[in-house]
Coordinates of C-alpha atoms and ligand atoms in Angstrom, one line a residue:
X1 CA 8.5 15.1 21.9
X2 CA 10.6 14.5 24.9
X3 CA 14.3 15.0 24.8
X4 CA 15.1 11.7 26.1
X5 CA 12.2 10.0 23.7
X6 CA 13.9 6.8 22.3
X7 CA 12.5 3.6 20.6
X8 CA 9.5 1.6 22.6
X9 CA 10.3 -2.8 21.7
X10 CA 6.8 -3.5 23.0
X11 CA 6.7 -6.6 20.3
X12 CA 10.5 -7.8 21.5
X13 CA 8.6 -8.4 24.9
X14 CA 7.1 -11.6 23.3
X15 CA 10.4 -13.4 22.7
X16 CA 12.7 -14.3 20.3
X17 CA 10.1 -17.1 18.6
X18 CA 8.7 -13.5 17.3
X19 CA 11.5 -11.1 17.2
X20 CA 15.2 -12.6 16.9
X21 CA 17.7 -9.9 17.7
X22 CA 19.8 -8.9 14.4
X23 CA 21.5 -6.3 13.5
X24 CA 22.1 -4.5 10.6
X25 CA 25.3 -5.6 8.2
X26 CA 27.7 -2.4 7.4
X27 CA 28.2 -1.0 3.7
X28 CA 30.9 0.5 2.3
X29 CA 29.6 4.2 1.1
X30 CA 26.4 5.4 2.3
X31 CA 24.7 8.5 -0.1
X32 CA 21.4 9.8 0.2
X33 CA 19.2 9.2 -2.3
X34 CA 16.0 10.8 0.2
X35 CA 15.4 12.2 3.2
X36 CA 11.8 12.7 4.0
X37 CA 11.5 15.5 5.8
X38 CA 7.9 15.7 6.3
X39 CA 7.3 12.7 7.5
X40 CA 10.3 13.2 10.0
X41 CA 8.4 16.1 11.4
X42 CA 4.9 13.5 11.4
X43 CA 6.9 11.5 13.6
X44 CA 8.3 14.0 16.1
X45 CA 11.3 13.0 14.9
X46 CA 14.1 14.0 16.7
X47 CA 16.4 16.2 14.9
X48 CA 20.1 15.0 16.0
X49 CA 18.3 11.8 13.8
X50 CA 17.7 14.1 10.7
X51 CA 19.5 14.7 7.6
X52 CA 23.5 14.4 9.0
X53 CA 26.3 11.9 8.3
X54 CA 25.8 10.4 11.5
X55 CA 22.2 9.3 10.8
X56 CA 23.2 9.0 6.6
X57 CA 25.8 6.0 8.4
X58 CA 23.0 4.6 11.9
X59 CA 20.3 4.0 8.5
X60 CA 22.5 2.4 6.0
X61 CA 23.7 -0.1 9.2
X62 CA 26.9 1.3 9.8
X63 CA 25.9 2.2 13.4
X64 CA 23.1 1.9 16.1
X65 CA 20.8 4.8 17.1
X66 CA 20.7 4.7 20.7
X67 CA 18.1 2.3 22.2
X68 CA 17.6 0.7 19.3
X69 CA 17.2 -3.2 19.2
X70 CA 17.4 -4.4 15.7
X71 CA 15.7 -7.7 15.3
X72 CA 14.1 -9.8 12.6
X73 CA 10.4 -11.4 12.8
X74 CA 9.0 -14.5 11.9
X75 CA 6.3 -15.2 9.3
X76 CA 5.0 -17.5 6.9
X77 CA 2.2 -17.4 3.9
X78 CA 0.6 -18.5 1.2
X79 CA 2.4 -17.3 -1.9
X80 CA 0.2 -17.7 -5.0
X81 CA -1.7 -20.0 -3.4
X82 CA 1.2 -22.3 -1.7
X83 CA 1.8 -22.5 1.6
X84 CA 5.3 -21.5 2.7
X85 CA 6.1 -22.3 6.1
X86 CA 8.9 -20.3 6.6
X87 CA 9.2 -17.1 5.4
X88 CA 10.2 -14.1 8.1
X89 CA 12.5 -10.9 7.4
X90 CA 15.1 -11.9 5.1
X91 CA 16.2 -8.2 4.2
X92 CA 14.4 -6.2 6.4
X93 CA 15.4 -5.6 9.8
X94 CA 12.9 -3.8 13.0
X95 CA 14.9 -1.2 14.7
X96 CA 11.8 -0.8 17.1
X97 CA 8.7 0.8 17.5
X98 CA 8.3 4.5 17.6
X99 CA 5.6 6.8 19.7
X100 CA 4.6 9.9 17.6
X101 CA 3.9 13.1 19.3
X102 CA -0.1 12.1 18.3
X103 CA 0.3 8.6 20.8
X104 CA 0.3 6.8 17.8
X105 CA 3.0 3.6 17.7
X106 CA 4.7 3.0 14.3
X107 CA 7.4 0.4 13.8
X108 CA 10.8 1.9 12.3
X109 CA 12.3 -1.1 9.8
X110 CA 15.5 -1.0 7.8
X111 CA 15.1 -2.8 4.6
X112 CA 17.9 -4.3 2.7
X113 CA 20.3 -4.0 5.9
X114 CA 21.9 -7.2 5.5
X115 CA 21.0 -10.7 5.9
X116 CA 19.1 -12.4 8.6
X117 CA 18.3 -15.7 10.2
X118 CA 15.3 -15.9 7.9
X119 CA 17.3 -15.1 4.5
X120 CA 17.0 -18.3 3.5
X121 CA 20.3 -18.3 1.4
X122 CA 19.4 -14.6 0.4
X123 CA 22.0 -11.5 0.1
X124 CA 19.2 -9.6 3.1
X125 CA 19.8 -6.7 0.1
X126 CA 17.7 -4.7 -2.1
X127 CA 19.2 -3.0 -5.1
X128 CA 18.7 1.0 -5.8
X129 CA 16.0 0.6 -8.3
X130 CA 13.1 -1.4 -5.4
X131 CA 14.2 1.2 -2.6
X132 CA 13.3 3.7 -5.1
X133 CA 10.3 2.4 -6.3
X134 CA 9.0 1.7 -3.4
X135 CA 9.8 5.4 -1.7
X136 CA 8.1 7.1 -5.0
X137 CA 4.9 4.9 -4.5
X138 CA 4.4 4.2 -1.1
X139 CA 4.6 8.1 -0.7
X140 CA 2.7 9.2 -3.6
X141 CA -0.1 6.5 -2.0
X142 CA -0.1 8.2 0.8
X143 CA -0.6 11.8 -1.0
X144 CA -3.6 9.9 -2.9
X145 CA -5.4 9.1 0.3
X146 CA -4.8 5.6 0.5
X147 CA -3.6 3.4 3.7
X148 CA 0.1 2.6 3.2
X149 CA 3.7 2.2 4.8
X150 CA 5.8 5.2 4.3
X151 CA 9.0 5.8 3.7
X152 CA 11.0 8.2 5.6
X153 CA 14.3 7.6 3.6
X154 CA 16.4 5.7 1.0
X155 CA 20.4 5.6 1.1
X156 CA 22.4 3.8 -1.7
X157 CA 25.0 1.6 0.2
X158 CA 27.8 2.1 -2.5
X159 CA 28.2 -1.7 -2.7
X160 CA 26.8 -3.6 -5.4
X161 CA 24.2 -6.0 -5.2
X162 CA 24.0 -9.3 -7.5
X163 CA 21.1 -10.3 -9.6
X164 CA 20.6 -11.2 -13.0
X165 CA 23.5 -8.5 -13.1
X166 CA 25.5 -6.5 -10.5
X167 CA 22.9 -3.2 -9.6
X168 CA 24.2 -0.8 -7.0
X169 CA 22.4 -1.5 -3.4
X170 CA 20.4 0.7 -1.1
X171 CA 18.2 0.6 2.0
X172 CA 15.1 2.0 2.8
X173 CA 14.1 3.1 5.9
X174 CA 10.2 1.9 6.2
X175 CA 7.5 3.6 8.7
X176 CA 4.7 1.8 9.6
X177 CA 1.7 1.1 11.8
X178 CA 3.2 -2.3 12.3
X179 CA 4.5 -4.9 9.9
X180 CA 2.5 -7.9 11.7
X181 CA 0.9 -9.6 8.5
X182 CA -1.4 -13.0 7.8
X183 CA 1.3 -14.7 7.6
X184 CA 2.7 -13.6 11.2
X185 CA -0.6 -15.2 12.2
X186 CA 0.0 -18.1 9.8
X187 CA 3.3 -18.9 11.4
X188 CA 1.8 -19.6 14.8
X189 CA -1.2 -21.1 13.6
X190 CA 0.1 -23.6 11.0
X191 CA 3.9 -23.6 11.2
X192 CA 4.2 -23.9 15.1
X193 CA 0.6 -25.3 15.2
X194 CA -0.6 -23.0 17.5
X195 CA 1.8 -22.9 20.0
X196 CA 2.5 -18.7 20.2
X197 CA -0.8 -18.0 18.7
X198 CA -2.6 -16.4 21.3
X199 CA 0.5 -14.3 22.2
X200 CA 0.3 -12.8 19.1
X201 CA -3.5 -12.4 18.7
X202 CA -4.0 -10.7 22.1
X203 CA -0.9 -8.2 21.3
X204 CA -2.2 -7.2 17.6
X205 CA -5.7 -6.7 18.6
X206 CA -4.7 -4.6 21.5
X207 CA -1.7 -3.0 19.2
X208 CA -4.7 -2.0 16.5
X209 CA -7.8 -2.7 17.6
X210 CA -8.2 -1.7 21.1
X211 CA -11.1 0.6 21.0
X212 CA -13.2 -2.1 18.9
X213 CA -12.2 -4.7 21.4
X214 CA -13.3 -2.4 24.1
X215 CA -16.5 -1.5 22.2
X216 CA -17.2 -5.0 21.3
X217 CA -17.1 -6.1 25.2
X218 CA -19.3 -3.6 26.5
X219 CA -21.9 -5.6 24.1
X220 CA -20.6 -9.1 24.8
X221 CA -18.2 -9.5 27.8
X222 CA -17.2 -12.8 26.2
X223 CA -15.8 -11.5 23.0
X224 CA -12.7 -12.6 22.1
X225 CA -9.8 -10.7 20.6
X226 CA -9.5 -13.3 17.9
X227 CA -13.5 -12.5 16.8
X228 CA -12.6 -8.6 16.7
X229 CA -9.4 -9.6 15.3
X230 CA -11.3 -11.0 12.3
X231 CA -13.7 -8.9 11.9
X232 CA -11.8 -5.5 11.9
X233 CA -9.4 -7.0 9.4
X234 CA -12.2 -8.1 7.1
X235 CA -13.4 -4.2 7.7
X236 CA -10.0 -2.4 7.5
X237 CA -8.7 -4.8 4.0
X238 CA -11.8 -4.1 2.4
X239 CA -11.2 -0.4 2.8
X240 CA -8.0 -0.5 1.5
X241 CA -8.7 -3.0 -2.0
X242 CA -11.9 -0.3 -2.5
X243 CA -9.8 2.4 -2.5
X244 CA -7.0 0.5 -4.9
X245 CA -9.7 -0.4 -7.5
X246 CA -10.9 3.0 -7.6
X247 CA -7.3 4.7 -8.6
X248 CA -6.1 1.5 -10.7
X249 CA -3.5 0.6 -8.4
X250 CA -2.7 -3.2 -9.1
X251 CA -0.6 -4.6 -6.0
X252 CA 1.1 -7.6 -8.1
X253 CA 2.0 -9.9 -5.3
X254 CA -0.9 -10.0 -3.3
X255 CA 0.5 -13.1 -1.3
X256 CA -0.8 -13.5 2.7
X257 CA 2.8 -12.2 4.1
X258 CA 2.0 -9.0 2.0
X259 CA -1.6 -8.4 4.1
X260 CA -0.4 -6.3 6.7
X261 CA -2.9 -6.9 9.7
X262 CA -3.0 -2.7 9.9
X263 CA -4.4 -2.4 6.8
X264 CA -2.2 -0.3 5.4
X265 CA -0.4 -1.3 1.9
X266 CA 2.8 -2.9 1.8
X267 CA 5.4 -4.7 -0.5
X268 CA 6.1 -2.0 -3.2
X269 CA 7.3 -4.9 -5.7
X270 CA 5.9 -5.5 -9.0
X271 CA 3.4 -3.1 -8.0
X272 CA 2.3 -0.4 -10.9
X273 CA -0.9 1.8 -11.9
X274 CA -2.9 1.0 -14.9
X275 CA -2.5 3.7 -18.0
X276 CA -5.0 2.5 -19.9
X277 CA -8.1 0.8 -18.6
X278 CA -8.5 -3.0 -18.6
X279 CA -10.2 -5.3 -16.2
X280 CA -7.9 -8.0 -16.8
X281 CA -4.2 -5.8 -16.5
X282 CA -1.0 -7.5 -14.8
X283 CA 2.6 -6.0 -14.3
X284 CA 4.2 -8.6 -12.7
X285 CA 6.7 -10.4 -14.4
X286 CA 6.1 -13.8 -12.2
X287 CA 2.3 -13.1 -12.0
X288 CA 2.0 -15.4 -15.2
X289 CA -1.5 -17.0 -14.5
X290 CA -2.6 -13.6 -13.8
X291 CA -4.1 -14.4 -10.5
X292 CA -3.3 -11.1 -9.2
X293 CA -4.8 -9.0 -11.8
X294 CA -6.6 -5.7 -11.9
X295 CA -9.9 -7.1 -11.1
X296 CA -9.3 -10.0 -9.2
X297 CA -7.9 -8.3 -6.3
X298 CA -10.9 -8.0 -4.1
X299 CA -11.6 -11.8 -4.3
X300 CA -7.7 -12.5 -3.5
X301 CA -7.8 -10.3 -0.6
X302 CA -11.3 -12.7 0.2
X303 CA -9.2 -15.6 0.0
X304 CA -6.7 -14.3 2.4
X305 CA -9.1 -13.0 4.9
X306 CA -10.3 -17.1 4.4
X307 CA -6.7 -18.0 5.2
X308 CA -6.9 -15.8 8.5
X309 CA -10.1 -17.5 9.8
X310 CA -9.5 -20.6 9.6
X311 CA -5.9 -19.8 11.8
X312 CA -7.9 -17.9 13.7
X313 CA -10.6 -20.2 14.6
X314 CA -9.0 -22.0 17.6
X315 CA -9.1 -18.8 19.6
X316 CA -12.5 -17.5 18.5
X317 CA -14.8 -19.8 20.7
X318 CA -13.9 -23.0 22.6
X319 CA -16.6 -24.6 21.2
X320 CA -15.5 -25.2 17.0
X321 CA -19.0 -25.2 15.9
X322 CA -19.8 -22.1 16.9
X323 CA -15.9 -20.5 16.3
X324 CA -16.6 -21.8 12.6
X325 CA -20.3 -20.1 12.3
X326 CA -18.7 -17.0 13.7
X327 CA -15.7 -17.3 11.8
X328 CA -17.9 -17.8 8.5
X329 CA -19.8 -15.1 8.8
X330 CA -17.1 -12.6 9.3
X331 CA -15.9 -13.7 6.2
X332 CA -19.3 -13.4 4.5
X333 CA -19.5 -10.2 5.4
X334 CA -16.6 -9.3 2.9
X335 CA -18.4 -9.2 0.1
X336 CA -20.8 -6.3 0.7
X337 CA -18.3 -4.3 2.7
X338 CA -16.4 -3.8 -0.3
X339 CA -19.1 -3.0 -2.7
X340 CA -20.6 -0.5 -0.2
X341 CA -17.2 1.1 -0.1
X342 CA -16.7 0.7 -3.5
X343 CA -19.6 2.0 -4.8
X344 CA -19.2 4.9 -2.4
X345 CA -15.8 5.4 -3.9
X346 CA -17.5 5.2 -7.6
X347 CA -20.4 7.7 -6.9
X348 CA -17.9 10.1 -5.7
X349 CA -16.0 9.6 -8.8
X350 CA -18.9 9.9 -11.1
X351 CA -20.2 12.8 -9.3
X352 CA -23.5 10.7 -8.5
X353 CA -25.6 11.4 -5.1
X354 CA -25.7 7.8 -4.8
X355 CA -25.5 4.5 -6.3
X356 CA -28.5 3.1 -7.9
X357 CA -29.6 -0.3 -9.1
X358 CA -30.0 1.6 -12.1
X359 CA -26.1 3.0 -12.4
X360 CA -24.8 -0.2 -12.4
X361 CA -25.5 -0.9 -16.1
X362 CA -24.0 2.9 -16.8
X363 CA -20.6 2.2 -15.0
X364 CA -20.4 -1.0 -16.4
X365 CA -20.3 0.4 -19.9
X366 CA -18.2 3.3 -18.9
X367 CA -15.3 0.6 -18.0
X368 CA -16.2 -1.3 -21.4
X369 CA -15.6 1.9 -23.6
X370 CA -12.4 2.5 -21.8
X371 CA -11.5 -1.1 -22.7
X372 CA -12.3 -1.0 -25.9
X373 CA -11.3 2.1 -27.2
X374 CA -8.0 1.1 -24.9
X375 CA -8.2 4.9 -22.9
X376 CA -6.3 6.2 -20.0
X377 CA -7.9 5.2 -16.9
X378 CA -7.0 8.1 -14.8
X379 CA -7.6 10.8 -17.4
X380 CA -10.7 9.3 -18.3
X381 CA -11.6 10.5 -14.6
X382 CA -10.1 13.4 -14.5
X383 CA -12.2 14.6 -18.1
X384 CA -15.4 13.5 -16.6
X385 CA -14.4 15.7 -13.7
X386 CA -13.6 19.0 -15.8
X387 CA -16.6 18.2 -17.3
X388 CA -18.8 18.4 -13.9
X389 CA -17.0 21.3 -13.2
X390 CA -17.1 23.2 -16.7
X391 CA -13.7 23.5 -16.3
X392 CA -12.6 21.8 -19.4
X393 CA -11.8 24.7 -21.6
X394 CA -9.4 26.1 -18.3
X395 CA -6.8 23.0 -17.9
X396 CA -4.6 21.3 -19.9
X397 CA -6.6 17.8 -20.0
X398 CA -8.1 18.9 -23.5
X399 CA -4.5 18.3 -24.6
X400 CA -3.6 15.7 -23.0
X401 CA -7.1 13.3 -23.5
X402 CA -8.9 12.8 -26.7
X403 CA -12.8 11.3 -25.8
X404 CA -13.4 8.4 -28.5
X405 CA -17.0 8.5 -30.0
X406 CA -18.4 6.2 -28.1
X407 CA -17.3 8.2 -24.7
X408 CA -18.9 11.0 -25.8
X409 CA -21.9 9.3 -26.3
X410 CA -21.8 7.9 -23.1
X411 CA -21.1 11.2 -21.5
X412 CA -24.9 12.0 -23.2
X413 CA -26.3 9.1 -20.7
X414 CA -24.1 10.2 -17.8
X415 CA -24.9 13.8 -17.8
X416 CA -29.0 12.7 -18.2
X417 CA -28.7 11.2 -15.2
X418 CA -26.9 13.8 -13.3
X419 CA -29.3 16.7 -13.9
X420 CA -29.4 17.1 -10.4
X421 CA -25.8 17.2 -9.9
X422 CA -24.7 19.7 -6.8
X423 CA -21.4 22.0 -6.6
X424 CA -20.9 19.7 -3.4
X425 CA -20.8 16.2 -5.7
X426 CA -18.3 18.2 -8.2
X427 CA -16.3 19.1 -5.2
X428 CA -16.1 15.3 -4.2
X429 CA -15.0 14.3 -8.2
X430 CA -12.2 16.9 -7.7
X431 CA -11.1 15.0 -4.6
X432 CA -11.6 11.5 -5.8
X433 CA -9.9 11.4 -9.5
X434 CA -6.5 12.8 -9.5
X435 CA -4.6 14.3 -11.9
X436 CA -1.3 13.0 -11.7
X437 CA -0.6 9.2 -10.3
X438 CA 2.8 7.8 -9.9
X439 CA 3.0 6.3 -13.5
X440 CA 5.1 3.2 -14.7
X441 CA 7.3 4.9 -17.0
X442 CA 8.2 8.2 -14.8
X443 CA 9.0 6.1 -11.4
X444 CA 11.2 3.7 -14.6
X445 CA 13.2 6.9 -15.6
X446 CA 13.8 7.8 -12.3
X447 CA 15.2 4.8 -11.2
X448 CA 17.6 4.5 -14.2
X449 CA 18.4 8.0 -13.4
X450 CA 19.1 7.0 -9.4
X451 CA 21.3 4.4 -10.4
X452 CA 23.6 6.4 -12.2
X453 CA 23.6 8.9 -9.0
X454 CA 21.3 11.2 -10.4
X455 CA 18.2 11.5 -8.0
X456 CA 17.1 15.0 -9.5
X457 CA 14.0 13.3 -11.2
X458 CA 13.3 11.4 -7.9
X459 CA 13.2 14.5 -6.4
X460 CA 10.7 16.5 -8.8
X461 CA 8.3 13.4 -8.8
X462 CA 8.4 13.1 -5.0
X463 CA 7.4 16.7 -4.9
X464 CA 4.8 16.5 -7.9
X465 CA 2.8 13.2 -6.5
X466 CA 2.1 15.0 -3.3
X467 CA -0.5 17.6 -4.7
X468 CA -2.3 14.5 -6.9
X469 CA -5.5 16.1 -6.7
X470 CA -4.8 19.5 -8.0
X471 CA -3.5 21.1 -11.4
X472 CA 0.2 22.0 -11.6
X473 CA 2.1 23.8 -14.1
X474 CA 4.2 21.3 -15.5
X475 CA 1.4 18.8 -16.1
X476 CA 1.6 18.2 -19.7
X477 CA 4.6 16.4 -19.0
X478 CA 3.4 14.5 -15.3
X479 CA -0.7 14.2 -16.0
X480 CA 0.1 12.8 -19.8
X481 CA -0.3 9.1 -20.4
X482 CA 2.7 7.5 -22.0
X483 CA 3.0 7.4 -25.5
X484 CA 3.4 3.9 -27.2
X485 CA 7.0 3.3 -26.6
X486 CA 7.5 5.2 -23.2
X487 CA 4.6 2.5 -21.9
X488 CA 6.2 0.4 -19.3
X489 CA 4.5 -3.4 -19.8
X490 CA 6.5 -5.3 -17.3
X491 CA 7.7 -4.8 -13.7
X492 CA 9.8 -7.0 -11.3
X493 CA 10.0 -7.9 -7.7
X494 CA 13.6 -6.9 -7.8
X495 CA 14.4 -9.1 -4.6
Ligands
AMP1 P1 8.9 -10.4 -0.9 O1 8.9 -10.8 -2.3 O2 9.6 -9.1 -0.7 O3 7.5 -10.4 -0.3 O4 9.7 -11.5 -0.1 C1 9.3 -12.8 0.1 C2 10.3 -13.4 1.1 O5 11.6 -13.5 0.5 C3 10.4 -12.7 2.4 O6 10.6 -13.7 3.4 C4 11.7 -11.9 2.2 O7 12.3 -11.6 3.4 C5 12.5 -12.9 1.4 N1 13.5 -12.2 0.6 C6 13.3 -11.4 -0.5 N2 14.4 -10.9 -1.0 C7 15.4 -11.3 -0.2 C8 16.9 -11.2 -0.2 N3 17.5 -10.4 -1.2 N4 17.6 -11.8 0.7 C9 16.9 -12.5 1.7 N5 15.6 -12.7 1.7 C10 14.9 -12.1 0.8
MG2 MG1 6.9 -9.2 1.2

């Protein structure tokens, strides 16, 4: 890193129909409730900007950092299934982007710094118990493997926050590779009717997807950003829903303005892991029809890729006929990039070579014995793993998981077909079930605990959930399944 580094406000550049300048509101008595340290060093950094009063005040919006120019972007979406026109940055505010030592551009966002022009009536606040919830899981995601926004720090602001009653506030301090979602593309597409559209298009594809662009132009010379806009989105979401279905993450909003264009996860809300297993599982308090459940998630992130194409379709061809046959059969393509990656993800799971035709009907009643006999998804996993690896006798899981009968007979069928199993496929389960996962009712305690001032258990979590894949000694309290009444059944966008 250069001394003189600063922030880069390369998406400013487009105007304030994109970015309208903002800045953060003061609070009354910033604390730390995290400082990420690693993630600071990720970023390059710099260290004046580290854990100090003077940076404790710049992130809780009590100051600027130099060559910082806050700001707040536009966006709409489709939230269960209705099209808001206006939705934008109503507690969340872009300080700028940030160029880490690897090139790499991240934006650096403040969220819950205050209202903006898009708060709609909103306080622009979050209370303690989001911020924390959403720096446990969006950095135990990251530990896990999967594609997400980080969180380099949370402050409580010392000023309370009303909601159903008053909660004590905080801000987060959000890294990410940008926070451009559908719904930035839906409000120049729809909202604005295109006017701004291309703008945007040309600056996400370049921002993201420069080397496919480039790629895809040596081929065709005509390609347009918007076709490799689609089509790398279609790629990268389908990625990143593979890899929640195969840890049990269930988002709970999965609205178009929570689809970053990135890929990466974002919107910590209502967001929880599955204990135990079902198909059919929601958190979210508002989530009443269920229409972001467990196992509809890959067809809702269909939906929205749908949503995208059809904005997009303007700027894929001048001639509609063919934009819409292009368009079409990006979409189409959806389908069997996720079950490719999915079943990748479940091979490696099930310590299997490969997926055949023939596993199908032996995964599909794995997840109906878990159902039934209502078992701990994760440990589930993680005793089919110990299993491969003979190591059963040598961890805790025997305490902590009891097989029902019919798993066991199950686990007759499963190990018949692996006869050929290899130390390299037991490796691979080791990697791909965890032990621990941030669970409900620990990331629950923890916030109850933070907003009393006590972020001890914040702390030990944070440091647990980064090792997920290994064995730790205090694991019969962080790899156990909740008992009965520690089972956390609801959770709550806490806007
Ligand atoms: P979310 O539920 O976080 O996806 O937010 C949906 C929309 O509501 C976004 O436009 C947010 O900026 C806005 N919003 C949520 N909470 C607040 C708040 N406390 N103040 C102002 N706007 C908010
Ligand atoms: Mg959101």
């Amino acid at each position: 890193m250069s001394i003189s580094q600063t922030f880069e406000h390369s998406y400013g550049t487009l105007g304030t129909d994109y970015l309208t300048p903002t800045a953060p509101t003061p609070v009354s008595s910033p604390k730390w409730l995290a400082w990420n340290h690693q993630l600071a060093e990720q970023l390059g950094w710099p260290q004046h900007w580290g854990h100090n009063d003077s940076t404790l005040s710049t992130l809780a919006g009590n100051a600027q950092f130099e060559g910082s120019k806050p700001g707040a972007t536009a966006y709409a979406g489709h939230q269960f299934g209705s099209y808001n026109p206006q939705l934008g940055d109503g507690r969340a505010i872009l300080l700028g982007e940030w160029r880490r030592p690897d090139g790499q551009v991240v934006d650096i966002q403040l969220k819950g710094a205050g209202p903006t022009p898009y708060s709609r009536g909103g306080d622009g606040r979050s209370p303690v118990g989001p911020v924390v919830r959403e720096y446990l899981m969006s950095e135990a995601m990251h530990a896990l493997g999967v594609p997400t926004t980080r969180a380099l720090a949370a402050i409580a602001t010392g000023d309370p926050v009303y909601r159903q009653q008053l909660e004590p506030g905080a801000v987060l301090t959000r890294v990410a590779k940008s926070h451009l979602r559908i719904g930035t593309v839906q409000f120049f597409a729809m909202t604005r009717q295109g006017t701004g559209l291309a703008e945007l298009v040309n600056y996400v594809t370049e921002r993201h997807y420069s080397l496919a662009l480039k790629q895809a132009r040596e081929l065709e010379p005509k390609t347009t950003h918007a076709q490799v806009l689609l089509r790398e989105v279609t790629r990268t979401l389908a990625n990143l829903v593979a890899h929640w279905q195969s840890l049990g993450f269930i988002h709970g909003v999965l609205n178009t303005d929570n689809m970053l264009l990135c890929g990466e996860t974002v919107d910590y809300g209502p967001c929880a892991f599955m204990d135990t297993f079902a198909a059919g599982q929601v958190f979210s308090s508002i989530d009443t029809g269920g229409r972001y459940a467990f196992g509809n998630q890959p067809g809702i992130v269909h939906w929205n890729i749908s949503v995208l194409a059809q904005c997009l379709l303007p700027l894929i061809d001048e001639d509609q006929e063919k934009a819409l046959a292009l368009a079409q059969d990006s979409v189409d393509q959806f389908p069997a990039l996720f079950t490719d990656i999915y079943s990748a993800r479940l091979a490696a799971k099930f310590g299997l070579d490969a997926m055949r035709e023939s596993d199908h009907a032996l995964i599909e009643s794995f997840f109906s014995q878990l159902e039934k006999d209502k078992l701990d998804f994760t440990l589930a996993f993680r005793w089919l793993t110990e299993v491969a690896n003979d190591s059963l006798e040598t961890t805790i899981l025997r305490d902590l998981f009891t097989p029902s009968s019919g798993l066991l007979d199950w686990k007759t069928q499963w190990s018949n077909r692996r006869t050929q199993a290899t130390p390299a496929s037991c490796e691979l389960m080791r990697k791909a079930n965890p032990v621990v996962i941030p669970r409900n009712h620990w990331v629950a305690q923890a916030i109850s605990l933070a907003e009393a001032g006590d972020n001890e258990l914040m702390e030990s979590l944070q440091a647990r959930w980064q090792n997920p894949y290994h064995w730790q000694d205090d694991d019969e309290k962080f790899a156990a399944a909740p008992t009965g009444e520690q089972q956390v059944h609801r959770t709550y966008c806490g806007t």
